[in-house]
Structures are given as structure tokens and as C-alpha cells.
Amino acid sequence: MTDRSSRADGARVLADLHALRAIGAYKTGVHKPTFSEPHIQSLQWLVQRLPEAGLAGEIDGIGNILGTSTKPGPKLLAGSHLESQNHAGWLDGPLGVVYALEAARVINNDPDIDGTVEVASWCDEEGHFGHFLGSRSYVGAVTDSEIDAARDRNNDRGMREALRDAGLAGRARVHHERGRHVGYLESHIEQGETLESNGLKVGVVTSIVGVWQYRITFTGEQNHAGTTRMAIRKDAGLALARFCVAIDERFPAACGPRTVWTTGRITLDPGAPSIIPGAAEMLFQIRDDDVNVIARLEELLRTMAAEVEELGRCTVAVERIRTGAPALMDASFQQAIEEASAACAGGKSLRMPSGAGHDAQVLATVMPAGMLFVPSIGGISHHWTENTADADIVTGAEVFVEACRRLLAR
Ligand SMILES: [Zn+2]
């Protein structure tokens, strides 16, 4: 049984989250793109909080913060991110950072607990400049030339320039120290409605889905939209539209129970009202936590593309441009979160995969990792109305601190 002193202080957690919400506020959410002024201010806010948890840390050369302790004993790494999507919600990222900070404050200051929680804020999880640049830098998977080439997708500012403007140019990047941590724990809002609709308080993440992305290009024949008879057209745009519909008709028979697929962008070439598109391109994505399922769907995609070619009007090229492996969360971490939920949340937890990507999938490549979700109201995220009930935020913090305590005690 945990005594009162080693539990999360819910009021302190909410106050911290509101302090971060006030930096770069946008309606009821925030607007904190990576390396924007409010993002840097939020990082500085965290650096100033670290001593409360017996930690020391600075913003490193890629915008990460790692608050470290000199206390002996086992160390657990915990964190998330502080930048946001554009005009987005206040909890996506900061919730996990504040939970980590709270766990560090409670545990590191408790003389009866052997071990410490170290706090991390990973830069650019939201992908303004790249793909998990901060956490990938920490695990040693980002080269200097990748940073040289990275540009802000919002305004094309180079990452080097952004680092210079933030006063971070020339700083060293902090790297993972083998064997330092027993593992990594991250909390996040669910960003879906599974927990809320089932009256649950905690999601115990089993895996983070893999994302495979494709560029599918249709090539037909560009021609005059007024003088070309329907029967002889080679309309690449029409072929693409039919293909999208066919995917939705045929994937359900081959997919897994939680597979999702999305056509995120369609471009017609030349894209003019009086011209039959000679070429059309779609960006298509499949997500699942089972690689075999994704591979099976890719096979189907290629079969369907061949069928379109057999009709003789268009050629189709299916090119895989991203192959993200699913990340399995550590079994003992899942168990610790479940036990903590039994102790602090009436056992209202559910094991579930994460359909969204998170830094934990990167950390999982170098150490055992786990993730804990709290409910999202209406399942809404990446929007300024994103929210979680205060009571659920507090319960989640209690479960998180308890899970950290249990993981350190193993
Ligand atoms: Zn996030």
C-alpha cells in the first residue's frame, strides 16, 4: 500500500499544465511549433522546474532536455514533448512531461524510495522539421547532415537557423548512455475515444502501430476536356478516384481488427478545369501493429494496381516511401501500469495499441518502454478543443507515479 507522501499532487500537476497552456495560448489550446518562441519558453520553464525534483538539465543542441540525477540506485527515464501541432491542443505532449516531472518530484524526494526518475522533453515529436528528431537524436539515430538538411514544413526555415535563433547552435546533443535507465515510461492523451466510451481511466499501451506509406502514381493521357470523346479518354484522375473507392471496398476482407488506412493527399496533373488529367498521385498510408497484416494489404494494393493496368487506360506505380516498424511495449511495463491502475484507478484500465506514433517507439529501440494513456474528451486531438477532464488528469498522474514507483522497485 502506498502512503500519501509518495502520491502525485493533483493540484500541482494541474497548475503546471495550466502554466504551460498560458505560454503560446491559442483559444483553449496552444500554438507552439518547434523552436517558436512559446516552445523555447516552455523548454525554459521545464529547465527551471528540474531542481524541484533534484534534477539538473539544460536544453541540448537539438532542443531536447534531459534532467539527470546524481543519486545512486536504479533510474527510470520518463517524458514526452513540449511543442505542439499548429493551433492545437494543450495536453498533447505537456501531459507526459508534467507527469514525468511530478513522478520525479515525488519519488526523487522520498528517502524511502531507492532510485530516481529522470525527466526528458523530446524535441519535434510533432514533426515540424522531421521525424522524431529529438528522441532519435538521443538514441544516436540522427546525423549532423540530417540536421543540416532539415527544414520547417511551415515556413521552410532551416533547422540550423532555427537552432541559432534559439541560442542553441553549437551545443552538444545529449545521447543515450547504455545501461543508465531501467526503461522509459511515457504518458499521453489517448487521442481517440476508446477509453471514454468504455468508461475507463487508463490505457495500457501494448504496441505502437507501424506506419507504411505509399506514393501511388497513375499515368494516362493529358488531353482537351471538350473535344476528347469519353470512350477514348485515359483519365488518370478518374482512375485514381476509382482506386480509392476500390480500396475501401476490398481492404475490409483482408485487414486486421484495428487496421486503418488513409488517402491523405491527391494531386491531379495539371489540375485544370478544361484538361483531362494526364497524371494523378495519391499519398496513401496503412497503420497496424502487425507487420504481416500490412504486408498482406500491400500485396492487395499491388494486385489492384495491376488490375487497373489491365483495363488499358492507365499505368499505375505503387512506391512504398515509409516503412515504420511497430514497436512493442515491454511486458513488465504493461504489468506495472496495470497494477498501478488497480491501486489508483479502481482497475479501470484497458490494454490497447496506440494508433498514433510517439517518442516511446524510438526509445523502445534502446531500452524497455511503456506507455499509459488517459481519456480524451470526445476523442478529439490535434485541434485546439482537445481536452481531458481534470479528475482524469489527476487519476492519470497518480497511476503514473505509482507505476514509476513499482518499476523502480523491481
Ligand atoms: Zn504527442
mmCIF file of C-alpha atoms and ligand atoms in Angstrom:
data_model
loop_
_atom_site.group_PDB
_atom_site.id
_atom_site.type_symbol
_atom_site.label_atom_id
_atom_site.label_comp_id
_atom_site.label_asym_id
_atom_site.label_seq_id
_atom_site.Cartn_x
_atom_site.Cartn_y
_atom_site.Cartn_z
ATOM 1 C CA MET A 1 0.000 0.000 0.000
ATOM 2 C CA THR A 2 1.318 3.400 -0.975
ATOM 3 C CA ASP A 3 1.182 6.074 1.678
ATOM 4 C CA ARG A 4 0.011 9.574 0.957
ATOM 5 C CA SER A 5 3.504 11.088 0.736
ATOM 6 C CA SER A 6 4.512 9.062 -2.309
ATOM 7 C CA ARG A 7 1.457 10.007 -4.350
ATOM 8 C CA ALA A 8 1.027 12.593 -7.075
ATOM 9 C CA ASP A 9 -0.136 16.056 -6.057
ATOM 10 C CA GLY A 10 -3.070 16.574 -8.427
ATOM 11 C CA ALA A 11 -3.358 20.323 -7.833
ATOM 12 C CA ARG A 12 0.335 20.801 -8.601
ATOM 13 C CA VAL A 13 0.005 18.771 -11.822
ATOM 14 C CA LEU A 14 -2.965 20.854 -12.991
ATOM 15 C CA ALA A 15 -1.213 24.111 -12.075
ATOM 16 C CA ASP A 16 1.854 23.106 -14.119
ATOM 17 C CA LEU A 17 -0.256 22.122 -17.114
ATOM 18 C CA HIS A 18 -2.070 25.463 -16.968
ATOM 19 C CA ALA A 19 1.247 27.315 -16.714
ATOM 20 C CA LEU A 20 2.376 25.610 -19.933
ATOM 21 C CA ARG A 21 -1.019 26.284 -21.539
ATOM 22 C CA ALA A 22 -0.568 30.017 -20.889
ATOM 23 C CA ILE A 23 2.641 30.037 -22.946
ATOM 24 C CA GLY A 24 1.597 30.336 -26.591
ATOM 25 C CA ALA A 25 -2.115 30.135 -25.816
ATOM 26 C CA TYR A 26 -4.468 29.853 -28.793
ATOM 27 C CA LYS A 27 -8.209 29.821 -27.980
ATOM 28 C CA THR A 28 -8.452 26.972 -25.412
ATOM 29 C CA GLY A 29 -5.362 25.281 -26.833
ATOM 30 C CA VAL A 30 -1.856 26.338 -27.821
ATOM 31 C CA HIS A 31 0.167 27.196 -30.896
ATOM 32 C CA LYS A 32 3.769 26.102 -30.257
ATOM 33 C CA PRO A 33 5.523 24.926 -33.399
ATOM 34 C CA THR A 34 9.029 23.559 -32.825
ATOM 35 C CA PHE A 35 11.548 26.327 -31.992
ATOM 36 C CA SER A 36 8.861 29.020 -31.932
ATOM 37 C CA GLU A 37 9.219 31.475 -29.064
ATOM 38 C CA PRO A 38 6.489 29.832 -26.941
ATOM 39 C CA HIS A 39 8.130 26.444 -27.472
ATOM 40 C CA ILE A 40 11.520 27.728 -26.282
ATOM 41 C CA GLN A 41 9.823 29.443 -23.319
ATOM 42 C CA SER A 42 8.140 26.156 -22.429
ATOM 43 C CA LEU A 43 11.514 24.395 -22.531
ATOM 44 C CA GLN A 44 12.995 27.073 -20.269
ATOM 45 C CA TRP A 45 10.041 26.633 -17.921
ATOM 46 C CA LEU A 46 10.889 22.931 -17.615
ATOM 47 C CA VAL A 47 14.604 23.585 -17.035
ATOM 48 C CA GLN A 48 13.652 25.885 -14.156
ATOM 49 C CA ARG A 49 11.415 23.215 -12.602
ATOM 50 C CA LEU A 50 14.036 20.430 -12.627
ATOM 51 C CA PRO A 51 15.769 21.359 -9.328
ATOM 52 C CA GLU A 52 12.427 20.835 -7.519
ATOM 53 C CA ALA A 53 12.882 17.176 -8.435
ATOM 54 C CA GLY A 54 16.579 17.039 -7.580
ATOM 55 C CA LEU A 55 17.453 17.067 -11.260
ATOM 56 C CA ALA A 56 19.764 19.177 -13.389
ATOM 57 C CA GLY A 57 19.490 19.700 -17.114
ATOM 58 C CA GLU A 58 19.745 22.166 -19.971
ATOM 59 C CA ILE A 59 18.300 22.446 -23.468
ATOM 60 C CA ASP A 60 20.712 20.497 -25.677
ATOM 61 C CA GLY A 61 21.897 21.071 -29.250
ATOM 62 C CA ILE A 62 18.713 19.688 -30.835
ATOM 63 C CA GLY A 63 16.207 21.125 -28.349
ATOM 64 C CA ASN A 64 15.963 18.097 -26.063
ATOM 65 C CA ILE A 65 16.054 18.381 -22.283
ATOM 66 C CA LEU A 66 17.312 15.558 -20.106
ATOM 67 C CA GLY A 67 17.070 16.204 -16.381
ATOM 68 C CA THR A 68 19.542 13.914 -14.646
ATOM 69 C CA SER A 69 20.217 12.924 -11.053
ATOM 70 C CA THR A 70 23.471 12.073 -9.305
ATOM 71 C CA LYS A 71 21.670 9.935 -6.738
ATOM 72 C CA PRO A 72 22.719 6.262 -6.860
ATOM 73 C CA GLY A 73 20.236 3.470 -7.464
ATOM 74 C CA PRO A 74 18.031 2.497 -10.410
ATOM 75 C CA LYS A 75 16.922 5.227 -12.783
ATOM 76 C CA LEU A 76 13.758 5.366 -14.828
ATOM 77 C CA LEU A 77 13.503 7.725 -17.789
ATOM 78 C CA ALA A 78 10.147 9.467 -18.316
ATOM 79 C CA GLY A 79 8.924 12.266 -20.560
ATOM 80 C CA SER A 80 7.200 13.414 -23.723
ATOM 81 C CA HIS A 81 7.307 16.638 -25.782
ATOM 82 C CA LEU A 82 6.517 20.343 -25.325
ATOM 83 C CA GLU A 83 5.971 21.634 -28.865
ATOM 84 C CA SER A 84 2.528 21.321 -30.450
ATOM 85 C CA GLN A 85 0.957 20.898 -33.829
ATOM 86 C CA ASN A 86 -0.175 24.222 -35.306
ATOM 87 C CA HIS A 87 -3.168 25.692 -33.458
ATOM 88 C CA ALA A 88 -3.602 22.505 -31.489
ATOM 89 C CA GLY A 89 -4.429 21.248 -28.011
ATOM 90 C CA TRP A 90 -2.828 21.954 -24.643
ATOM 91 C CA LEU A 91 -2.275 18.362 -23.479
ATOM 92 C CA ASP A 92 -0.649 16.588 -26.428
ATOM 93 C CA GLY A 93 2.916 16.390 -25.107
ATOM 94 C CA PRO A 94 2.866 18.557 -21.956
ATOM 95 C CA LEU A 95 0.756 15.973 -20.096
ATOM 96 C CA GLY A 96 3.535 13.393 -20.376
ATOM 97 C CA VAL A 97 6.248 15.896 -19.445
ATOM 98 C CA VAL A 98 4.366 17.157 -16.394
ATOM 99 C CA TYR A 99 3.561 13.605 -15.236
ATOM 100 C CA ALA A 100 7.255 12.758 -15.542
ATOM 101 C CA LEU A 101 8.186 15.895 -13.594
ATOM 102 C CA GLU A 102 5.613 15.065 -10.926
ATOM 103 C CA ALA A 103 6.879 11.486 -10.623
ATOM 104 C CA ALA A 104 10.416 12.852 -10.266
ATOM 105 C CA ARG A 105 9.343 15.354 -7.590
ATOM 106 C CA VAL A 106 7.508 12.702 -5.590
ATOM 107 C CA ILE A 107 9.965 9.836 -5.958
ATOM 108 C CA ASN A 108 13.329 11.612 -6.011
ATOM 109 C CA ASN A 109 12.483 13.498 -2.832
ATOM 110 C CA ASP A 110 11.317 10.378 -0.970
ATOM 111 C CA PRO A 111 14.204 8.982 1.140
ATOM 112 C CA ASP A 112 12.389 5.644 1.426
ATOM 113 C CA ILE A 113 12.490 5.010 -2.319
ATOM 114 C CA ASP A 114 15.656 3.604 -3.827
ATOM 115 C CA GLY A 115 16.025 5.105 -7.270
ATOM 116 C CA THR A 116 15.139 8.174 -9.299
ATOM 117 C CA VAL A 117 13.012 9.292 -12.184
ATOM 118 C CA GLU A 118 14.873 11.318 -14.814
ATOM 119 C CA VAL A 119 12.811 13.673 -16.964
ATOM 120 C CA ALA A 120 13.041 14.170 -20.703
ATOM 121 C CA SER A 121 11.436 16.522 -23.177
ATOM 122 C CA TRP A 122 11.987 15.299 -26.747
ATOM 123 C CA CYS A 123 12.136 17.942 -29.427
ATOM 124 C CA ASP A 124 9.925 17.974 -32.513
ATOM 125 C CA GLU A 125 7.840 14.885 -31.852
ATOM 126 C CA GLU A 126 5.166 16.690 -33.866
ATOM 127 C CA GLY A 127 7.387 16.592 -36.927
ATOM 128 C CA HIS A 128 7.678 20.234 -37.925
ATOM 129 C CA PHE A 129 11.263 19.593 -39.061
ATOM 130 C CA GLY A 130 11.473 15.857 -39.450
ATOM 131 C CA HIS A 131 10.580 12.528 -37.987
ATOM 132 C CA PHE A 132 11.087 12.152 -34.189
ATOM 133 C CA LEU A 133 14.301 14.178 -34.473
ATOM 134 C CA GLY A 134 14.724 14.713 -30.721
ATOM 135 C CA SER A 135 14.239 11.179 -29.464
ATOM 136 C CA ARG A 136 16.087 9.762 -32.473
ATOM 137 C CA SER A 137 18.993 12.092 -31.711
ATOM 138 C CA TYR A 138 19.052 10.778 -28.143
ATOM 139 C CA VAL A 139 19.257 7.137 -29.296
ATOM 140 C CA GLY A 140 22.010 8.060 -31.757
ATOM 141 C CA ALA A 141 19.978 7.807 -34.951
ATOM 142 C CA VAL A 142 20.314 11.400 -36.233
ATOM 143 C CA THR A 143 23.406 12.540 -38.115
ATOM 144 C CA ASP A 144 24.609 16.143 -38.361
ATOM 145 C CA SER A 145 23.849 16.089 -42.067
ATOM 146 C CA GLU A 146 20.217 15.181 -41.335
ATOM 147 C CA ILE A 147 20.020 18.306 -39.152
ATOM 148 C CA ASP A 148 21.741 20.345 -41.905
ATOM 149 C CA ALA A 149 19.037 19.260 -44.337
ATOM 150 C CA ALA A 150 16.000 19.558 -42.024
ATOM 151 C CA ARG A 151 13.611 22.412 -42.807
ATOM 152 C CA ASP A 152 10.453 23.671 -41.104
ATOM 153 C CA ARG A 153 7.492 22.414 -43.153
ATOM 154 C CA ASN A 154 5.536 25.563 -42.164
ATOM 155 C CA ASN A 155 7.924 28.244 -43.386
ATOM 156 C CA ASP A 156 10.948 26.456 -44.882
ATOM 157 C CA ARG A 157 13.293 27.827 -42.190
ATOM 158 C CA GLY A 158 16.338 25.588 -41.909
ATOM 159 C CA MET A 159 16.815 23.719 -38.638
ATOM 160 C CA ARG A 160 20.344 25.115 -38.234
ATOM 161 C CA GLU A 161 18.950 28.630 -38.492
ATOM 162 C CA ALA A 162 16.184 27.809 -36.007
ATOM 163 C CA LEU A 163 18.729 26.395 -33.546
ATOM 164 C CA ARG A 164 20.872 29.523 -33.956
ATOM 165 C CA ASP A 165 17.884 31.831 -33.427
ATOM 166 C CA ALA A 166 17.048 29.894 -30.245
ATOM 167 C CA GLY A 167 20.608 30.250 -28.989
ATOM 168 C CA LEU A 168 21.225 26.510 -29.218
ATOM 169 C CA ALA A 169 23.760 26.429 -32.066
ATOM 170 C CA GLY A 170 26.969 24.666 -31.129
ATOM 171 C CA ARG A 171 25.563 22.987 -28.040
ATOM 172 C CA ALA A 172 26.294 19.293 -27.666
ATOM 173 C CA ARG A 173 23.490 16.802 -28.157
ATOM 174 C CA VAL A 174 22.719 14.505 -25.230
ATOM 175 C CA HIS A 175 22.960 10.829 -26.100
ATOM 176 C CA HIS A 176 21.645 7.667 -24.568
ATOM 177 C CA GLU A 177 24.008 6.120 -22.043
ATOM 178 C CA ARG A 178 23.805 2.353 -22.274
ATOM 179 C CA GLY A 179 22.536 0.730 -19.082
ATOM 180 C CA ARG A 180 21.752 4.006 -17.312
ATOM 181 C CA HIS A 181 17.977 3.507 -17.279
ATOM 182 C CA VAL A 182 15.798 0.551 -16.361
ATOM 183 C CA GLY A 183 13.491 1.781 -19.098
ATOM 184 C CA TYR A 184 11.319 4.586 -20.416
ATOM 185 C CA LEU A 185 7.763 5.436 -19.413
ATOM 186 C CA GLU A 186 5.606 7.960 -21.266
ATOM 187 C CA SER A 187 2.090 9.139 -20.714
ATOM 188 C CA HIS A 188 -0.094 10.734 -23.359
ATOM 189 C CA ILE A 189 -3.702 11.588 -24.017
ATOM 190 C CA GLU A 190 -5.356 8.756 -25.932
ATOM 191 C CA GLN A 191 -6.371 10.981 -28.894
ATOM 192 C CA GLY A 192 -9.183 8.523 -29.580
ATOM 193 C CA GLU A 193 -12.436 7.694 -27.831
ATOM 194 C CA THR A 194 -11.938 4.094 -26.723
ATOM 195 C CA LEU A 195 -11.338 4.894 -23.040
ATOM 196 C CA GLU A 196 -14.101 7.486 -22.763
ATOM 197 C CA SER A 197 -16.738 5.401 -24.497
ATOM 198 C CA ASN A 198 -15.956 2.433 -22.222
ATOM 199 C CA GLY A 199 -15.903 4.461 -19.003
ATOM 200 C CA LEU A 200 -12.211 3.669 -18.450
ATOM 201 C CA LYS A 201 -9.439 5.811 -16.960
ATOM 202 C CA VAL A 202 -6.177 4.287 -18.170
ATOM 203 C CA GLY A 203 -4.973 2.790 -21.440
ATOM 204 C CA VAL A 204 -2.108 0.332 -21.076
ATOM 205 C CA VAL A 205 -0.362 0.570 -24.412
ATOM 206 C CA THR A 206 0.649 -2.814 -25.823
ATOM 207 C CA SER A 207 2.290 -1.571 -29.003
ATOM 208 C CA ILE A 208 2.651 1.481 -31.181
ATOM 209 C CA VAL A 209 1.465 0.754 -34.682
ATOM 210 C CA GLY A 210 3.740 0.673 -37.671
ATOM 211 C CA VAL A 211 3.035 3.139 -40.480
ATOM 212 C CA TRP A 212 3.677 2.201 -44.086
ATOM 213 C CA GLN A 213 3.263 4.997 -46.575
ATOM 214 C CA TYR A 214 2.929 4.918 -50.341
ATOM 215 C CA ARG A 215 3.078 7.202 -53.318
ATOM 216 C CA ILE A 216 0.724 5.789 -55.943
ATOM 217 C CA THR A 217 1.025 7.386 -59.353
ATOM 218 C CA PHE A 218 -1.450 6.957 -62.202
ATOM 219 C CA THR A 219 -0.327 7.867 -65.714
ATOM 220 C CA GLY A 220 -2.857 8.290 -68.515
ATOM 221 C CA GLU A 221 -3.034 10.829 -71.279
ATOM 222 C CA GLN A 222 -3.488 14.574 -70.926
ATOM 223 C CA ASN A 223 -5.993 15.963 -73.421
ATOM 224 C CA HIS A 224 -8.693 18.537 -74.137
ATOM 225 C CA ALA A 225 -11.708 18.276 -71.816
ATOM 226 C CA GLY A 226 -14.098 19.426 -74.572
ATOM 227 C CA THR A 227 -13.026 17.587 -77.681
ATOM 228 C CA THR A 228 -11.940 14.201 -76.362
ATOM 229 C CA ARG A 229 -14.748 11.629 -76.506
ATOM 230 C CA MET A 230 -15.474 9.834 -73.248
ATOM 231 C CA ALA A 231 -14.862 6.408 -74.783
ATOM 232 C CA ILE A 232 -11.239 7.101 -75.677
ATOM 233 C CA ARG A 233 -10.119 9.056 -72.623
ATOM 234 C CA LYS A 234 -7.206 7.978 -70.474
ATOM 235 C CA ASP A 235 -8.172 9.985 -67.412
ATOM 236 C CA ALA A 236 -5.628 9.419 -64.656
ATOM 237 C CA GLY A 237 -7.726 11.363 -62.137
ATOM 238 C CA LEU A 238 -10.768 9.170 -62.667
ATOM 239 C CA ALA A 239 -8.645 6.018 -62.362
ATOM 240 C CA LEU A 240 -7.272 7.309 -59.056
ATOM 241 C CA ALA A 241 -10.718 8.135 -57.697
ATOM 242 C CA ARG A 242 -11.993 4.657 -58.605
ATOM 243 C CA PHE A 243 -8.919 3.148 -56.966
ATOM 244 C CA CYS A 244 -9.652 4.974 -53.687
ATOM 245 C CA VAL A 245 -13.176 3.619 -53.657
ATOM 246 C CA ALA A 246 -11.952 0.112 -54.526
ATOM 247 C CA ILE A 247 -9.533 0.183 -51.573
ATOM 248 C CA ASP A 248 -12.394 0.898 -49.222
ATOM 249 C CA GLU A 249 -14.414 -1.954 -50.727
ATOM 250 C CA ARG A 250 -11.662 -4.585 -50.714
ATOM 251 C CA PHE A 251 -9.431 -3.834 -47.710
ATOM 252 C CA PRO A 252 -12.011 -4.855 -45.055
ATOM 253 C CA ALA A 253 -11.813 -8.511 -46.169
ATOM 254 C CA ALA A 254 -8.013 -8.567 -45.754
ATOM 255 C CA CYS A 255 -7.308 -6.211 -42.844
ATOM 256 C CA GLY A 256 -6.896 -6.836 -39.122
ATOM 257 C CA PRO A 257 -9.386 -5.780 -36.410
ATOM 258 C CA ARG A 258 -7.728 -2.372 -35.886
ATOM 259 C CA THR A 259 -6.111 -1.622 -39.245
ATOM 260 C CA VAL A 260 -6.637 1.908 -40.519
ATOM 261 C CA TRP A 261 -5.847 3.337 -43.947
ATOM 262 C CA THR A 262 -5.965 6.860 -45.296
ATOM 263 C CA THR A 263 -5.529 8.691 -48.562
ATOM 264 C CA GLY A 264 -4.113 11.926 -47.210
ATOM 265 C CA ARG A 265 -3.390 13.827 -50.394
ATOM 266 C CA ILE A 266 -4.476 13.679 -54.010
ATOM 267 C CA THR A 267 -2.837 15.714 -56.771
ATOM 268 C CA LEU A 268 -4.021 15.909 -60.345
ATOM 269 C CA ASP A 269 -1.653 16.941 -63.124
ATOM 270 C CA PRO A 270 -2.015 19.537 -64.464
ATOM 271 C CA GLY A 271 -5.088 20.133 -62.315
ATOM 272 C CA ALA A 272 -7.057 22.483 -64.541
ATOM 273 C CA PRO A 273 -10.806 22.539 -65.267
ATOM 274 C CA SER A 274 -10.516 22.107 -69.042
ATOM 275 C CA ILE A 275 -7.791 19.495 -69.119
ATOM 276 C CA ILE A 276 -8.165 15.733 -68.655
ATOM 277 C CA PRO A 277 -5.522 14.844 -66.035
ATOM 278 C CA GLY A 278 -2.628 13.022 -67.652
ATOM 279 C CA ALA A 279 -1.227 12.022 -64.285
ATOM 280 C CA ALA A 280 -2.540 11.714 -60.751
ATOM 281 C CA GLU A 281 -0.812 10.962 -57.489
ATOM 282 C CA MET A 282 -2.090 9.890 -54.093
ATOM 283 C CA LEU A 283 -0.288 9.635 -50.756
ATOM 284 C CA PHE A 284 -1.642 6.597 -49.007
ATOM 285 C CA GLN A 285 -0.945 5.217 -45.546
ATOM 286 C CA ILE A 286 -1.643 1.951 -43.724
ATOM 287 C CA ARG A 287 -1.278 1.519 -39.939
ATOM 288 C CA ASP A 288 -1.359 -1.683 -37.912
ATOM 289 C CA ASP A 289 0.614 -3.259 -35.083
ATOM 290 C CA ASP A 290 1.065 -6.446 -37.113
ATOM 291 C CA VAL A 291 3.564 -6.210 -39.964
ATOM 292 C CA ASN A 292 2.074 -9.323 -41.587
ATOM 293 C CA VAL A 293 -1.281 -7.582 -41.911
ATOM 294 C CA ILE A 294 0.305 -4.520 -43.508
ATOM 295 C CA ALA A 295 2.326 -6.699 -45.884
ATOM 296 C CA ARG A 296 -0.848 -8.553 -46.882
ATOM 297 C CA LEU A 297 -2.616 -5.269 -47.611
ATOM 298 C CA GLU A 298 0.337 -4.041 -49.645
ATOM 299 C CA GLU A 299 0.095 -7.219 -51.712
ATOM 300 C CA LEU A 300 -3.584 -6.487 -52.324
ATOM 301 C CA LEU A 301 -2.751 -2.884 -53.250
ATOM 302 C CA ARG A 302 -0.290 -4.104 -55.882
ATOM 303 C CA THR A 303 -2.794 -6.650 -57.240
ATOM 304 C CA MET A 304 -5.402 -3.907 -57.549
ATOM 305 C CA ALA A 305 -2.903 -1.671 -59.341
ATOM 306 C CA ALA A 306 -2.208 -4.470 -61.837
ATOM 307 C CA GLU A 307 -5.957 -4.831 -62.426
ATOM 308 C CA VAL A 308 -6.203 -1.123 -63.278
ATOM 309 C CA GLU A 309 -3.370 -1.511 -65.788
ATOM 310 C CA GLU A 310 -5.155 -4.471 -67.411
ATOM 311 C CA LEU A 311 -8.013 -2.132 -68.308
ATOM 312 C CA GLY A 312 -5.524 -0.498 -70.663
ATOM 313 C CA ARG A 313 -6.140 3.150 -69.896
ATOM 314 C CA CYS A 314 -3.570 3.991 -67.254
ATOM 315 C CA THR A 315 -0.373 2.663 -65.815
ATOM 316 C CA VAL A 316 -0.020 2.589 -62.032
ATOM 317 C CA ALA A 317 3.163 2.776 -59.957
ATOM 318 C CA VAL A 318 2.970 1.797 -56.285
ATOM 319 C CA GLU A 319 6.005 3.048 -54.397
ATOM 320 C CA ARG A 320 6.475 2.465 -50.673
ATOM 321 C CA ILE A 321 8.069 5.593 -49.219
ATOM 322 C CA ARG A 322 7.973 4.844 -45.497
ATOM 323 C CA THR A 323 8.245 1.564 -43.620
ATOM 324 C CA GLY A 324 7.749 2.159 -39.924
ATOM 325 C CA ALA A 325 8.055 -0.945 -37.776
ATOM 326 C CA PRO A 326 5.539 -1.382 -34.951
ATOM 327 C CA ALA A 327 7.099 -1.029 -31.501
ATOM 328 C CA LEU A 328 6.140 -3.491 -28.806
ATOM 329 C CA MET A 329 5.812 -2.118 -25.292
ATOM 330 C CA ASP A 330 7.647 -4.095 -22.613
ATOM 331 C CA ALA A 331 5.518 -6.748 -20.856
ATOM 332 C CA SER A 332 6.718 -5.839 -17.344
ATOM 333 C CA PHE A 333 5.942 -2.160 -18.016
ATOM 334 C CA GLN A 334 2.419 -3.097 -19.092
ATOM 335 C CA GLN A 335 2.038 -5.116 -15.914
ATOM 336 C CA ALA A 336 3.301 -2.262 -13.719
ATOM 337 C CA ILE A 337 0.836 0.182 -15.304
ATOM 338 C CA GLU A 338 -1.986 -2.312 -14.859
ATOM 339 C CA GLU A 339 -1.091 -2.857 -11.180
ATOM 340 C CA ALA A 340 -0.860 0.901 -10.641
ATOM 341 C CA SER A 341 -4.299 1.279 -12.255
ATOM 342 C CA ALA A 342 -5.678 -1.326 -9.870
ATOM 343 C CA ALA A 343 -4.217 0.622 -6.940
ATOM 344 C CA CYS A 344 -5.135 4.171 -8.052
ATOM 345 C CA ALA A 345 -7.888 3.978 -10.686
ATOM 346 C CA GLY A 346 -10.152 1.188 -9.482
ATOM 347 C CA GLY A 347 -8.696 -1.122 -12.114
ATOM 348 C CA LYS A 348 -10.452 0.819 -14.874
ATOM 349 C CA SER A 349 -7.742 0.123 -17.431
ATOM 350 C CA LEU A 350 -7.600 -1.480 -20.841
ATOM 351 C CA ARG A 351 -4.722 -2.921 -22.844
ATOM 352 C CA MET A 352 -4.715 -1.289 -26.261
ATOM 353 C CA PRO A 353 -2.393 -0.471 -29.167
ATOM 354 C CA SER A 354 -1.543 3.128 -29.996
ATOM 355 C CA GLY A 355 -2.667 4.195 -33.446
ATOM 356 C CA ALA A 356 -0.544 7.335 -33.213
ATOM 357 C CA GLY A 357 3.240 7.475 -33.199
ATOM 358 C CA HIS A 358 5.069 8.518 -30.027
ATOM 359 C CA ASP A 359 8.645 9.002 -28.827
ATOM 360 C CA ALA A 360 8.281 5.764 -26.841
ATOM 361 C CA GLN A 361 8.579 3.818 -30.099
ATOM 362 C CA VAL A 362 12.026 5.355 -30.606
ATOM 363 C CA LEU A 363 13.133 4.811 -27.002
ATOM 364 C CA ALA A 364 11.904 1.202 -27.288
ATOM 365 C CA THR A 365 14.784 0.558 -29.715
ATOM 366 C CA VAL A 366 17.339 1.006 -26.900
ATOM 367 C CA MET A 367 15.537 0.148 -23.642
ATOM 368 C CA PRO A 368 12.312 -1.416 -22.326
ATOM 369 C CA ALA A 369 9.491 1.083 -22.832
ATOM 370 C CA GLY A 370 5.912 1.519 -21.740
ATOM 371 C CA MET A 371 3.074 3.949 -22.337
ATOM 372 C CA LEU A 372 -0.009 4.952 -20.436
ATOM 373 C CA PHE A 373 -3.000 6.764 -21.943
ATOM 374 C CA VAL A 374 -5.581 8.970 -20.246
ATOM 375 C CA PRO A 375 -9.026 9.600 -21.812
ATOM 376 C CA SER A 376 -9.547 12.318 -24.421
ATOM 377 C CA ILE A 377 -12.917 14.061 -24.280
ATOM 378 C CA GLY A 378 -14.788 13.142 -27.469
ATOM 379 C CA GLY A 379 -11.596 11.536 -28.757
ATOM 380 C CA ILE A 380 -10.518 14.927 -30.127
ATOM 381 C CA SER A 381 -6.844 15.817 -30.600
ATOM 382 C CA HIS A 382 -4.617 17.862 -32.924
ATOM 383 C CA HIS A 383 -7.274 20.549 -32.504
ATOM 384 C CA TRP A 384 -7.486 23.424 -30.007
ATOM 385 C CA THR A 385 -10.593 21.950 -28.365
ATOM 386 C CA GLU A 386 -8.596 18.887 -27.222
ATOM 387 C CA ASN A 387 -9.267 18.246 -23.531
ATOM 388 C CA THR A 388 -9.340 15.744 -20.677
ATOM 389 C CA ALA A 389 -11.431 16.040 -17.506
ATOM 390 C CA ASP A 390 -9.424 17.418 -14.560
ATOM 391 C CA ALA A 391 -10.332 14.365 -12.492
ATOM 392 C CA ASP A 392 -8.962 12.073 -15.208
ATOM 393 C CA ILE A 393 -5.760 14.121 -15.428
ATOM 394 C CA VAL A 394 -5.281 13.736 -11.670
ATOM 395 C CA THR A 395 -6.084 9.996 -11.686
ATOM 396 C CA GLY A 396 -3.663 9.509 -14.569
ATOM 397 C CA ALA A 397 -0.928 11.313 -12.628
ATOM 398 C CA GLU A 398 -1.491 9.074 -9.603
ATOM 399 C CA VAL A 399 -1.327 5.952 -11.755
ATOM 400 C CA PHE A 400 1.805 7.252 -13.484
ATOM 401 C CA VAL A 401 3.683 7.986 -10.248
ATOM 402 C CA GLU A 402 2.643 4.622 -8.808
ATOM 403 C CA ALA A 403 3.762 2.818 -11.972
ATOM 404 C CA CYS A 404 7.162 4.584 -11.768
ATOM 405 C CA ARG A 405 7.487 3.540 -8.127
ATOM 406 C CA ARG A 406 6.721 -0.084 -8.973
ATOM 407 C CA LEU A 407 9.131 -0.137 -11.922
ATOM 408 C CA LEU A 408 11.966 1.207 -9.758
ATOM 409 C CA ALA A 409 11.212 -1.344 -7.055
ATOM 410 C CA ARG A 410 11.715 -4.303 -9.426
HETATM 411 ZN ZN ZN B 1 2.127 13.952 -28.702
#
